Coordinates of C-alpha atoms in Angstrom, one line a residue:
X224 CA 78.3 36.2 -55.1
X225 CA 76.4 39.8 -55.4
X226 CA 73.7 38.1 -54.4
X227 CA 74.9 36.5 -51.0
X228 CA 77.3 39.6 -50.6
X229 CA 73.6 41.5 -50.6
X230 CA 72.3 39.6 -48.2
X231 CA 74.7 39.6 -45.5
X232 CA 75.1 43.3 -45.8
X233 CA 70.7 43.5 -45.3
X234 CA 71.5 40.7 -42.4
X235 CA 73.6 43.6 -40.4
X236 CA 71.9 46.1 -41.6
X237 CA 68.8 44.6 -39.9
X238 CA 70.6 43.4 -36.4
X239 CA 71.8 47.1 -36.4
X240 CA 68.8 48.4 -36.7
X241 CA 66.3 46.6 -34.7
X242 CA 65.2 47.8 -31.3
X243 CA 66.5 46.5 -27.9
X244 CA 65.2 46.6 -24.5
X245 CA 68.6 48.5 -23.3
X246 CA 68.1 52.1 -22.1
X247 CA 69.3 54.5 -24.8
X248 CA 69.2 58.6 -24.6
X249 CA 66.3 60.2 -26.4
X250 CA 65.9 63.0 -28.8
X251 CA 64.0 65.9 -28.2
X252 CA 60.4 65.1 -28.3
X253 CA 60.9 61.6 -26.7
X254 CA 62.4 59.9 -29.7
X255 CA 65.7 57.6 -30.6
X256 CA 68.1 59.0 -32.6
X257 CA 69.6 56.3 -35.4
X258 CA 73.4 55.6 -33.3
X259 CA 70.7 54.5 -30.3
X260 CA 69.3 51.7 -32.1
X261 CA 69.5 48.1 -31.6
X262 CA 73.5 46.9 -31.5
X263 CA 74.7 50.2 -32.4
X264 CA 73.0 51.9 -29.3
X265 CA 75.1 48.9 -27.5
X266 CA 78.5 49.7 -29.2
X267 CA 78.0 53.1 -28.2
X268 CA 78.1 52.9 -25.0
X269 CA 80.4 50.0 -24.7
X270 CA 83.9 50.7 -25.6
X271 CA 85.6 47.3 -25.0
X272 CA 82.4 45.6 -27.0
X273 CA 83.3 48.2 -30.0
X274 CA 86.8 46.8 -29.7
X275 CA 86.1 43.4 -29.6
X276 CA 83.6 43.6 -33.0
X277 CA 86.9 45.6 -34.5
X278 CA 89.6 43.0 -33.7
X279 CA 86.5 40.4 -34.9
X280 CA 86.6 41.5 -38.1
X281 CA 90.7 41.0 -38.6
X282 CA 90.5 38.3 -36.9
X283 CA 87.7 36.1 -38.5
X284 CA 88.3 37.5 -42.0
X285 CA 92.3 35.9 -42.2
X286 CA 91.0 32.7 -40.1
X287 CA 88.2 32.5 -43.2
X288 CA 91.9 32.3 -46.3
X289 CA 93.7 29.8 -43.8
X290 CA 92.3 26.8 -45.0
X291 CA 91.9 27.7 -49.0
X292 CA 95.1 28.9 -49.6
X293 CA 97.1 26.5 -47.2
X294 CA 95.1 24.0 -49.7
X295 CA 96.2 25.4 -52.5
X296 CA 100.0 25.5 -51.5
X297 CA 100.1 21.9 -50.3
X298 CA 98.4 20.4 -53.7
X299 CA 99.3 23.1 -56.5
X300 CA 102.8 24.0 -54.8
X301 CA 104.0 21.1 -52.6
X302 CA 102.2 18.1 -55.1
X303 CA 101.3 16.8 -52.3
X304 CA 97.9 14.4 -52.6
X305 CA 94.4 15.1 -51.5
X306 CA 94.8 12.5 -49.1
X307 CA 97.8 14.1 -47.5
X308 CA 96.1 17.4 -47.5
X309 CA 93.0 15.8 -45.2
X310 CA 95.4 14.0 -42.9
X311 CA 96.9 17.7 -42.4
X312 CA 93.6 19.3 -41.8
X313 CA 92.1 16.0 -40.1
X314 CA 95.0 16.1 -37.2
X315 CA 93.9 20.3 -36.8
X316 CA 90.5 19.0 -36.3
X317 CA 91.7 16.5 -33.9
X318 CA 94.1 18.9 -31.6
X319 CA 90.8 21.5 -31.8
X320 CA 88.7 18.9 -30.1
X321 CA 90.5 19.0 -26.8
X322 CA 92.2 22.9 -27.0
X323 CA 88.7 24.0 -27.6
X324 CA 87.7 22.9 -23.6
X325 CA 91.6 23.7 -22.8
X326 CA 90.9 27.3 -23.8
X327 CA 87.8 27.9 -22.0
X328 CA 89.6 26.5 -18.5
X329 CA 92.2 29.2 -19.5
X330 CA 89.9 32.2 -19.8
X331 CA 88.3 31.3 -16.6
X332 CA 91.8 31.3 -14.6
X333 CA 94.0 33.7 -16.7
X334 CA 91.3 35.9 -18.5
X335 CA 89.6 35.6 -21.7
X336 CA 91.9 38.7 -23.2
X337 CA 95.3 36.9 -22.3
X338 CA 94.3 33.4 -24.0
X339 CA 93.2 35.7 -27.0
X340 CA 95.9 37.8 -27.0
X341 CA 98.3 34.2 -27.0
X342 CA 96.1 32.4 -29.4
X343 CA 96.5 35.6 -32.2
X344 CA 100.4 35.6 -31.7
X345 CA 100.7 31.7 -32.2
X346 CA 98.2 32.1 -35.2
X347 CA 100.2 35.0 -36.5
X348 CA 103.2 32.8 -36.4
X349 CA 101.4 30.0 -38.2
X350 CA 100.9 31.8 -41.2
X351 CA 104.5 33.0 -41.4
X352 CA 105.6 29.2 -40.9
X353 CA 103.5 28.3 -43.5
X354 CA 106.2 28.9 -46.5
X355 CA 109.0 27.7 -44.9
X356 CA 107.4 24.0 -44.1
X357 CA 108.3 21.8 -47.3
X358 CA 107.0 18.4 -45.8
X359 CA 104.4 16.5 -44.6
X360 CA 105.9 16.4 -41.4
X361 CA 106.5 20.1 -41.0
X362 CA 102.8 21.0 -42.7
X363 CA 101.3 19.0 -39.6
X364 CA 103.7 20.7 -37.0
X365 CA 102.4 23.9 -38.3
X366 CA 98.9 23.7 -39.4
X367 CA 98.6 22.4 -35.7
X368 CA 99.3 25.5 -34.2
X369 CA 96.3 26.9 -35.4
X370 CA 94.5 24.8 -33.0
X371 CA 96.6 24.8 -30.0
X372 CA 94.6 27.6 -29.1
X373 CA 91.1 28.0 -29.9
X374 CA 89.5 31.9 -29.6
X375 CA 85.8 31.0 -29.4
X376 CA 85.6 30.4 -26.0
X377 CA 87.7 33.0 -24.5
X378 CA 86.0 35.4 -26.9
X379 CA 82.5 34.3 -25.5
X380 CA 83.1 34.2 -22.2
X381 CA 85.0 37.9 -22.5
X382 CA 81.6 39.3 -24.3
X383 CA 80.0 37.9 -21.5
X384 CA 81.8 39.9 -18.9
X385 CA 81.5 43.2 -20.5
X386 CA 78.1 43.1 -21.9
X387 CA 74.1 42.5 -19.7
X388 CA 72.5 39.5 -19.5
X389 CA 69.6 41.2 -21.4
X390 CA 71.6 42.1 -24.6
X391 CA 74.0 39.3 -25.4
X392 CA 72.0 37.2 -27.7
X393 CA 71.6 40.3 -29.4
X394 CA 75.5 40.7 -29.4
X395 CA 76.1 37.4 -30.0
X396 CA 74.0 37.6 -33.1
X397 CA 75.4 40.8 -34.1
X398 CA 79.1 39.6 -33.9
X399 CA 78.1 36.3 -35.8
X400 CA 76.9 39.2 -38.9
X401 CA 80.1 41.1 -38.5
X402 CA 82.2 38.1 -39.3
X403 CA 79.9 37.4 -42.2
X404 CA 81.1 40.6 -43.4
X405 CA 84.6 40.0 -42.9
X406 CA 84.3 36.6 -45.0
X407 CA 83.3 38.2 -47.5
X408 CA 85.0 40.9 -47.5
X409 CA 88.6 39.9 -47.2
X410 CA 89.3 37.0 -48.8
X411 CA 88.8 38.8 -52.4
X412 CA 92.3 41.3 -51.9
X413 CA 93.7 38.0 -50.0
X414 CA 93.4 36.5 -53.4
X415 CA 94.5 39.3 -55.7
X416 CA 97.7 39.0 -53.8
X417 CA 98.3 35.7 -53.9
X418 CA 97.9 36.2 -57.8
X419 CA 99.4 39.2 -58.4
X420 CA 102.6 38.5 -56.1
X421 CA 103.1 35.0 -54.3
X422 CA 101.2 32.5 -51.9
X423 CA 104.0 33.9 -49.5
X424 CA 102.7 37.3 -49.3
X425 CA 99.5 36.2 -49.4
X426 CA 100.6 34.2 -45.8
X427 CA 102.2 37.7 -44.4
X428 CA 99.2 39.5 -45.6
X429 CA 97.2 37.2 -43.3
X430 CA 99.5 37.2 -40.6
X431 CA 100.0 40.9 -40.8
X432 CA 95.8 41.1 -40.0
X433 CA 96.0 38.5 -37.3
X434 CA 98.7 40.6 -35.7
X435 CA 96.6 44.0 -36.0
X436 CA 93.7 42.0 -34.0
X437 CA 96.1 41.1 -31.4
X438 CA 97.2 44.6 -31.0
X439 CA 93.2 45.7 -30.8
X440 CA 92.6 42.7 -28.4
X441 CA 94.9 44.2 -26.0
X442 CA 93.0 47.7 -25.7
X443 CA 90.2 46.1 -24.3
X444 CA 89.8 46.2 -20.4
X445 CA 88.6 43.4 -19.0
X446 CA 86.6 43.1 -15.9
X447 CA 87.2 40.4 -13.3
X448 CA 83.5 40.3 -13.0
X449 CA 80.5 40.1 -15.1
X450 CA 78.8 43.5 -15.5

């Protein structure tokens, strides 16, 4: 674990470092002062970028517990078998398949911040569902609204609009990192409160980040065109 932790933390470390083409103000003497290098000479001078990397990090980091601890309260809490668990998760995959294509039709008519915005709020609801569904029936109604909406592609296509042609694999690469982060980072206090207090608060922890991204979503101003 320290040593994976170790290097995903050198893995950011190095996308925020490295050089970019993108022009960045100078030091006296000609030079680049450390905030004007690589992604974070980017984020600098991007405010809606910054936001979206912020709302990233809730974001990924309670989408990274869903499927451990919704595992863990259908076998160790419901009894329900293995089997059961991967028809559950099975169906998700299933419903993703077509909302993922869905999604990216939406964010082309409606805007990639609205679908975002919608997809955090039915997410957030998921998690505070999750306790209250007692049933096979009632785990699949719920577990399925994680996929009604799918984030990636509105999330893409919104970087896409507020960032140059020249620097989004750069960004793209950079966000990828700051999720890393956020996987490892969050799932550890996720689980100290599952076992310190309940699977239940563990679910409105979750839910409480997933609503804190869709509040930081919805700061970010989002261009009709690409910049």
């Amino acid at each position: 674990f320290a040593l994976s932790f170790a290097l995903t933390i050198a893995s950011v470390l190095i996308l925020l470092l490295g050089l970019t083409e993108t022009k960045a103000p100078t030091l006296r003497g000609g030079g680049k002062g450390l905030l004007d290098l690589g992604i974070l000479g980017i984020l600098r001078g991007n405010r809606d970028l910054l936001i979206v990397f912020i709302s990233y990090f809730f974001y990924i980091g309670a989408m990274s517990c869903r499927l451990p601890f919704f595992a863990i309260y259908v076998s160790e809490e419901l009894g329900l078998s293995y089997v059961e668990l991967g028809f559950i998760v099975g169906a998700g995959g299933l419903l993703a398949l077509f909302s993922r294509v869905s999604s990216g039709l939406l964010a082309d008519r409606l805007g990639g911040k609205r679908v975002l915005v919608v997809a955090g709020l039915v997410r957030a609801s998921a998690f505070l569902l999750i306790p209250f569904a007692r049933d096979l029936v009632h785990l699949v109604g719920v577990y399925l609204l994680f996929s009604i909406f799918m984030c990636g592609p509105p999330r893409n296509a919104l970087i896409s609009k507020i960032t140059r042609a020249s620097t989004r694999g750069e960004v793209f690469g950079a966000i990828g990192a700051f999720g890393d982060v956020a996987r490892t980072l969050i799932p550890i206090p996720i689980g100290l409160i599952a076992q310190n207090l309940s699977l239940r608060a563990s679910f409105g922890t979750l839910a409480t980040l997933t609503i804190a991204y869709v509040a930081i979503v919805s700061l970010i101003r989002e261009p009709r065109e690409p910049r």
